Amino acid sequence: MEEIRRIREELSKKLGEDLEVLLPARRYEIAGEISRRCVRRREERLTLTDVLDHVFLHRALGIPIFLALMYAVFQFAYSVSEPFMVMLEAAFGWLASLAGEAETPLASLWADGICGGLGFVLVFIFPIFFLFFALAILEDSGYLPRAAFVMDRLMYRLGLHGRSFIPLLLGFGCNLPAIMATRVIDDERDRLITILVNPLMSCSARLPVYVLLAGAFFGAYAGAAIFSMYVLGIALAVLMALLFRKTIPQLRGKPAPFILELPPYLRPTLRSVLLKTWQRGVVFLKKAATILFAGALALWALSSFPWGAPLEATYAGTLGHALEPLLRPLGFDWMAAVALFFGFLAKEIVVETFGILYGVAGEEEIQAAVAAHMTPVTAFAFMAFTLIYLPCLATFGIIRAETGSWKWTLFAVAYELALAYAVAATIVAFGSIVWG
Amino acid sequence: MIRVALIGNPNVGKTVIFNHLTGARQYVGNWPGVTVEKKVGRCTHRGVEMEVVDLPGVYSLTARSPDELIARDYIVEEKPDVVVDIVDASNLERNLYLTLLLLELEANVVVALNMMDVAASEGYEVDAGMLSKLLGVPVVPCVATRGEGIEALKDAIVDAATRKERRRVTFGFGDEIEDAIKRVEAVLSRSGSEGLSRYPLRWLAIKLLEGDERVEALVSKFV
Amino acid sequence: MERRLSELRPGERGVVVRVVGERRLRRRILDMGIVSGTEVEVVRVAPLGDPVEFRLKGYELSLRRDEAENVIVRIHAGEGEASGSGGEDKGEGFGGGGSEGGS
């Protein structure tokens, strides 16, 4: 071995350069020679890629175009899926009504547990699939490296990588596939940070909670209140990313090198786009939907039994009362506590839980009931708490799967709970100072 | 049954070809390195059963990143019967870098010269025959998105696997370097170790001269 | 005149002289084709000022400025070629010692 090292050093001295540097150069010379003998450039053509990049990567237009594209993607996903969601809800409503008044446990199981639960869960398939569809088109077209190129400087300053952008963006749809998408990030630390802050990207499951509360309390400003949750999530994600990068030993160091190829734009094929949409949608169905459905059933069971007991005396109610002392400082009562507990199973369930707890159904009725139990400040704090407090069960599972470590998964839960509490408390404190 | 590995730069249509060969359903992504999972599929052609492994898209085999590590280890340790190197015809020079590395590894290479349509639309004419002659390995032109060339590729794979004697293709790096390579090879042979004999001698020598840490660690055990 | 690749502006071109820097990064840069003798052209800069898009060997590659800093290039003198700077002997390049594969 020593002899080999000597040979190596001798050679380096003779050639004036390490072989580690020289050999790639020699190989490229050979590759270049071969290439020159095999390839003829018939003409110098302006390619579609050149033209498109002139627009998409334009110094001034690049970012606005990118933001517009992202907006279009989300708009598309949500507006196109709406009619489907309405139809599905109606269908399940009809199915549920087949059980009549749901007087018996069995009838209730059918109407509230199964139909209610399934209907609730399946409805979200639509925006998710359409979101994946739009993203697959972007992906196949070759635009995504451009997105990373445009956003990298910002990401880099935030201790992240240009490639982190897409997974974080996907988090606005659903954190589960978003965390799966972090596989594109080469560097383990970059990837881990992206996974840890991903749940702060306000996923579509939280939206019903915002809509419910904002609608009940903020009237004309409901839209602004909801938007502020998204902004809050992003701001916290940035903060946490920077914090983790600076403080956690395993995560220290600069983000991985950029060195990104910008391949030619290609026309997406329908077959490939549908394939991708299907594959990702299926993951969501398998992992999330089954857990969500199980969660909905669990909710039904815990809140229906002991059968015939008043709400406070059900298992759910007992649970809520147990948790209440912890959440009282935030202005949350035991019903809010129960709702949050079930929110661990799936954030969408929070709304349904409120309905069951208040004994009412229908958006407006629930809103009215909530309005009687909370103040605007508490409601806003609740929205923030829902945003932050922990990843839903399905996301919890995927974090464990993708990081391969219980340590990081539990860390994610712990820091989020702490952060949620801190933020909600701040909101409540601020609110009481300003409004008394 | 023969074992076939698919390798190539990111964005060259490797997954499309994998799907065509195996009929399996997988991601087709423009984004490099979509997953580090091993995708395996089956294919039968002219009575020959093939197991096809889709290796991660890589630019090189220095084994400094997990993708490269996986790809290189698979080829070196598992010794697949055929390695299909998928090359982007519109970007030949850079793609050939990986091809040359594969030839150094003494893999049984079949080149799938893909994206011929993109090359044409960019104004390039690529001579597959000349490429085959210069590289010393079979080269099959393809347009994977249209399914063109896939049958010919399957033929080439089966031929390459069943061919009895294999041409060893070597590209020279210049007298001084070749000299040093020979000397290192001599040192390695002298050690007469069983453990090293499963690796291509020239490749070991080249890697040692390059200062490749993994190969150094490996060789230190025997020399 | 030798400059760092990160200093070049869109439209400017340079020939790589050598690549320095941390081992891992340097290796990756080399693997992508940025080796001695390669001509690199600056295509554009990202809207936020970083990274930068380059064209080399017929394809487009983007690098951050702090990565491109590791690449030393010799720029083409615009008016009149710099004398005697051409023809660095890069060696045999093709088929020096080993046998060339052929059918």
Tab-separated table of C-alpha atoms in Angstrom, chain B:
chain	number	residue	atom	x	y	z
B	1	MET	CA	-31.999	-15.622	-16.113
B	2	ILE	CA	-29.799	-12.626	-16.764
B	3	ARG	CA	-29.406	-9.531	-14.664
B	4	VAL	CA	-29.569	-6.194	-16.395
B	5	ALA	CA	-28.805	-2.835	-14.819
B	6	LEU	CA	-29.992	0.458	-16.256
B	7	ILE	CA	-27.822	3.467	-15.664
B	8	GLY	CA	-27.411	6.935	-17.085
B	9	ASN	CA	-27.384	10.657	-16.343
B	10	PRO	CA	-30.527	12.167	-14.824
B	11	ASN	CA	-33.144	13.320	-17.350
B	12	VAL	CA	-32.151	10.890	-20.093
B	13	GLY	CA	-35.356	8.890	-20.162
B	14	LYS	CA	-34.042	5.977	-18.135
B	15	THR	CA	-37.333	5.400	-16.402
B	16	VAL	CA	-39.255	5.467	-19.673
B	17	ILE	CA	-36.980	2.757	-20.994
B	18	PHE	CA	-37.329	0.821	-17.766
B	19	ASN	CA	-41.096	0.926	-18.163
B	20	HIS	CA	-40.886	-0.217	-21.755
B	21	LEU	CA	-38.671	-3.100	-20.841
B	22	THR	CA	-40.550	-4.284	-17.813
B	23	GLY	CA	-44.077	-3.011	-18.318
B	24	ALA	CA	-43.802	-1.908	-14.696
B	25	ARG	CA	-45.278	1.356	-13.614
B	26	GLN	CA	-42.848	3.848	-12.138
B	27	TYR	CA	-42.154	7.546	-11.838
B	28	VAL	CA	-40.990	9.369	-14.907
B	29	GLY	CA	-39.367	12.475	-13.569
B	30	ASN	CA	-37.384	15.339	-15.014
B	31	TRP	CA	-36.163	16.180	-11.596
B	32	PRO	CA	-32.861	14.398	-10.922
B	33	GLY	CA	-32.790	11.597	-8.402
B	34	VAL	CA	-36.477	11.206	-7.719
B	35	THR	CA	-35.955	8.249	-5.457
B	36	VAL	CA	-33.072	6.221	-4.168
B	37	GLU	CA	-35.158	3.087	-3.999
B	38	LYS	CA	-34.211	0.175	-6.130
B	39	LYS	CA	-36.729	-0.460	-8.846
B	40	VAL	CA	-36.730	-3.951	-10.200
B	41	GLY	CA	-38.733	-5.452	-13.010
B	42	ARG	CA	-38.907	-8.499	-15.230
B	43	CYS	CA	-38.725	-8.928	-18.968
B	44	THR	CA	-38.688	-11.906	-21.266
B	45	HIS	CA	-37.237	-11.688	-24.750
B	46	ARG	CA	-36.469	-14.478	-27.206
B	47	GLY	CA	-36.951	-16.972	-24.448
B	48	VAL	CA	-34.475	-15.260	-22.151
B	49	GLU	CA	-35.705	-14.130	-18.772
B	50	MET	CA	-34.254	-10.804	-17.570
B	51	GLU	CA	-34.285	-9.113	-14.217
B	52	VAL	CA	-33.938	-5.388	-14.770
B	53	VAL	CA	-32.689	-3.022	-12.082
B	54	ASP	CA	-33.104	0.709	-12.447
B	55	LEU	CA	-30.087	2.383	-10.865
B	56	PRO	CA	-30.248	6.020	-9.758
B	57	GLY	CA	-29.461	8.693	-12.315
B	58	VAL	CA	-25.851	9.768	-11.809
B	59	TYR	CA	-23.292	11.952	-13.527
B	60	SER	CA	-20.310	10.012	-12.252
B	61	LEU	CA	-19.268	7.051	-10.119
B	62	THR	CA	-17.030	8.689	-7.567
B	63	ALA	CA	-19.271	7.294	-4.842
B	64	ARG	CA	-19.308	10.584	-2.979
B	65	SER	CA	-23.076	10.826	-2.965
B	66	PRO	CA	-25.542	8.104	-1.929
B	67	ASP	CA	-26.817	7.754	-5.506
B	68	GLU	CA	-23.368	7.202	-6.947
B	69	LEU	CA	-22.504	4.854	-4.151
B	70	ILE	CA	-25.532	2.712	-4.842
B	71	ALA	CA	-24.892	2.646	-8.562
B	72	ARG	CA	-21.217	1.851	-8.323
B	73	ASP	CA	-21.564	-0.742	-5.609
B	74	TYR	CA	-24.250	-2.532	-7.538
B	75	ILE	CA	-22.111	-2.817	-10.637
B	76	VAL	CA	-18.925	-3.726	-8.799
B	77	GLU	CA	-20.373	-6.142	-6.266
B	78	GLU	CA	-23.398	-7.617	-7.984
B	79	LYS	CA	-21.737	-7.798	-11.386
B	80	PRO	CA	-24.848	-7.628	-13.552
B	81	ASP	CA	-24.656	-9.516	-16.831
B	82	VAL	CA	-25.371	-6.410	-18.850
B	83	VAL	CA	-25.240	-2.730	-18.016
B	84	VAL	CA	-27.409	-0.600	-20.260
B	85	ASP	CA	-25.982	2.891	-20.342
B	86	ILE	CA	-28.666	5.284	-21.436
B	87	VAL	CA	-27.135	8.239	-23.198
B	88	ASP	CA	-28.773	11.482	-24.222
B	89	ALA	CA	-27.973	11.949	-27.883
B	90	SER	CA	-28.464	15.706	-27.664
B	91	ASN	CA	-25.823	15.940	-24.968
B	92	LEU	CA	-23.345	13.318	-26.022
B	93	GLU	CA	-20.056	14.569	-24.668
B	94	ARG	CA	-21.090	14.835	-21.054
B	95	ASN	CA	-23.021	11.592	-21.174
B	96	LEU	CA	-20.011	9.746	-22.500
B	97	TYR	CA	-18.099	10.604	-19.322
B	98	LEU	CA	-20.201	8.079	-17.456
B	99	THR	CA	-19.843	5.599	-20.308
B	100	LEU	CA	-16.086	5.801	-20.039
B	101	LEU	CA	-16.285	5.213	-16.298
B	102	LEU	CA	-18.426	2.146	-16.911
B	103	LEU	CA	-15.904	0.820	-19.379
B	104	GLU	CA	-13.183	1.349	-16.790
B	105	LEU	CA	-15.268	-0.769	-14.455
B	106	GLU	CA	-15.205	-3.400	-17.204
B	107	ALA	CA	-18.959	-3.656	-17.174
B	108	ASN	CA	-20.644	-5.364	-20.092
B	109	VAL	CA	-22.028	-2.180	-21.597
B	110	VAL	CA	-24.785	-1.719	-24.143
B	111	VAL	CA	-25.400	1.908	-24.991
B	112	ALA	CA	-28.984	3.037	-25.534
B	113	LEU	CA	-28.601	6.226	-27.515
B	114	ASN	CA	-31.837	7.867	-26.470
B	115	MET	CA	-33.584	11.161	-27.237
B	116	MET	CA	-32.589	11.008	-30.883
B	117	ASP	CA	-35.622	13.172	-31.586
B	118	VAL	CA	-34.438	15.913	-29.270
B	119	ALA	CA	-31.006	15.819	-30.875
B	120	ALA	CA	-32.583	16.148	-34.292
B	121	SER	CA	-34.753	19.049	-33.224
B	122	GLU	CA	-31.681	20.829	-31.917
B	123	GLY	CA	-30.008	20.396	-35.249
B	124	TYR	CA	-27.652	17.522	-34.448
B	125	GLU	CA	-26.955	14.432	-36.500
B	126	VAL	CA	-25.597	11.590	-34.396
B	127	ASP	CA	-23.884	8.623	-35.988
B	128	ALA	CA	-24.666	5.611	-33.832
B	129	GLY	CA	-22.563	3.300	-35.969
B	130	MET	CA	-19.463	5.429	-35.586
B	131	LEU	CA	-20.081	5.706	-31.850
B	132	SER	CA	-20.266	1.950	-31.563
B	133	LYS	CA	-17.052	1.600	-33.493
B	134	LEU	CA	-15.191	4.103	-31.328
B	135	LEU	CA	-16.488	2.795	-28.026
B	136	GLY	CA	-16.255	-0.839	-28.938
B	137	VAL	CA	-19.700	-1.625	-27.570
B	138	PRO	CA	-23.155	-2.015	-29.141
B	139	VAL	CA	-25.052	1.241	-29.567
B	140	VAL	CA	-28.821	1.216	-30.100
B	141	PRO	CA	-30.508	4.460	-31.178
B	142	CYS	CA	-33.857	5.043	-29.430
B	143	VAL	CA	-36.686	7.435	-29.008
B	144	ALA	CA	-38.053	5.977	-25.823
B	145	THR	CA	-41.038	8.282	-25.576
B	146	ARG	CA	-42.251	6.886	-28.894
B	147	GLY	CA	-41.193	3.343	-28.074
B	148	GLU	CA	-38.715	3.315	-30.955
B	149	GLY	CA	-35.626	1.182	-30.639
B	150	ILE	CA	-36.844	-0.819	-27.671
B	151	GLU	CA	-37.028	-4.117	-29.511
B	152	ALA	CA	-33.572	-3.578	-30.939
B	153	LEU	CA	-32.369	-2.748	-27.452
B	154	LYS	CA	-33.750	-5.988	-26.067
B	155	ASP	CA	-31.975	-7.846	-28.862
B	156	ALA	CA	-28.722	-6.099	-28.052
B	157	ILE	CA	-29.081	-6.902	-24.357
B	158	VAL	CA	-29.658	-10.584	-24.969
B	159	ASP	CA	-26.808	-10.716	-27.470
B	160	ALA	CA	-24.454	-8.975	-25.068
B	161	ALA	CA	-25.382	-11.311	-22.249
B	162	THR	CA	-24.949	-14.486	-24.232
B	163	ARG	CA	-21.844	-13.514	-26.119
B	164	LYS	CA	-19.099	-15.766	-24.909
B	165	GLU	CA	-15.906	-13.766	-25.227
B	166	ARG	CA	-16.001	-10.152	-24.253
B	167	ARG	CA	-13.881	-7.468	-25.789
B	168	ARG	CA	-12.087	-5.461	-23.175
B	169	VAL	CA	-12.232	-1.865	-24.198
B	170	THR	CA	-9.542	0.410	-22.899
B	171	PHE	CA	-8.851	4.049	-23.426
B	172	GLY	CA	-5.352	5.241	-22.756
B	173	PHE	CA	-4.548	8.170	-20.550
B	174	GLY	CA	-1.097	8.952	-21.822
B	175	ASP	CA	2.285	7.339	-21.291
B	176	GLU	CA	3.161	8.520	-17.804
B	177	ILE	CA	-0.200	7.601	-16.383
B	178	GLU	CA	-0.341	4.265	-18.157
B	179	ASP	CA	3.089	3.532	-16.816
B	180	ALA	CA	2.006	4.232	-13.277
B	181	ILE	CA	-1.108	2.114	-13.770
B	182	LYS	CA	0.989	-0.834	-14.829
B	183	ARG	CA	3.225	-0.465	-11.817
B	184	VAL	CA	0.293	-0.377	-9.430
B	185	GLU	CA	-1.240	-3.378	-11.150
B	186	ALA	CA	2.015	-5.201	-10.577
B	187	VAL	CA	1.974	-4.398	-6.873
B	188	LEU	CA	-1.580	-5.620	-6.617
B	189	SER	CA	-0.889	-8.827	-8.503
B	190	ARG	CA	2.115	-9.527	-6.359
B	191	SER	CA	-0.015	-9.555	-3.276
B	192	GLY	CA	-1.777	-12.525	-4.852
B	193	SER	CA	-4.826	-12.021	-2.702
B	194	GLU	CA	-8.037	-13.863	-3.369
B	195	GLY	CA	-10.195	-11.046	-2.132
B	196	LEU	CA	-8.967	-8.619	-4.755
B	197	SER	CA	-9.264	-10.946	-7.689
B	198	ARG	CA	-12.962	-10.349	-8.011
B	199	TYR	CA	-12.344	-6.731	-8.970
B	200	PRO	CA	-10.988	-5.551	-12.330
B	201	LEU	CA	-7.275	-4.998	-11.876
B	202	ARG	CA	-6.943	-1.941	-14.041
B	203	TRP	CA	-9.900	-0.304	-12.377
B	204	LEU	CA	-8.400	-0.843	-8.942
B	205	ALA	CA	-5.150	0.676	-10.128
B	206	ILE	CA	-6.853	3.704	-11.607
B	207	LYS	CA	-8.918	4.285	-8.511
B	208	LEU	CA	-5.907	3.989	-6.247
B	209	LEU	CA	-4.029	6.527	-8.292
B	210	GLU	CA	-7.032	8.810	-8.099
B	211	GLY	CA	-7.013	8.505	-4.350
B	212	ASP	CA	-10.437	6.912	-4.092
B	213	GLU	CA	-11.011	6.377	-0.386
B	214	ARG	CA	-13.242	3.365	-0.613
B	215	VAL	CA	-10.910	1.471	-2.880
B	216	GLU	CA	-7.977	2.416	-0.687
B	217	ALA	CA	-9.776	1.054	2.329
B	218	LEU	CA	-10.644	-2.086	0.430
B	219	VAL	CA	-7.143	-2.687	-0.865
B	220	SER	CA	-5.500	-1.929	2.476
B	221	LYS	CA	-7.070	-5.057	3.805
B	222	PHE	CA	-5.233	-7.228	1.360
B	223	VAL	CA	-2.009	-5.441	0.489
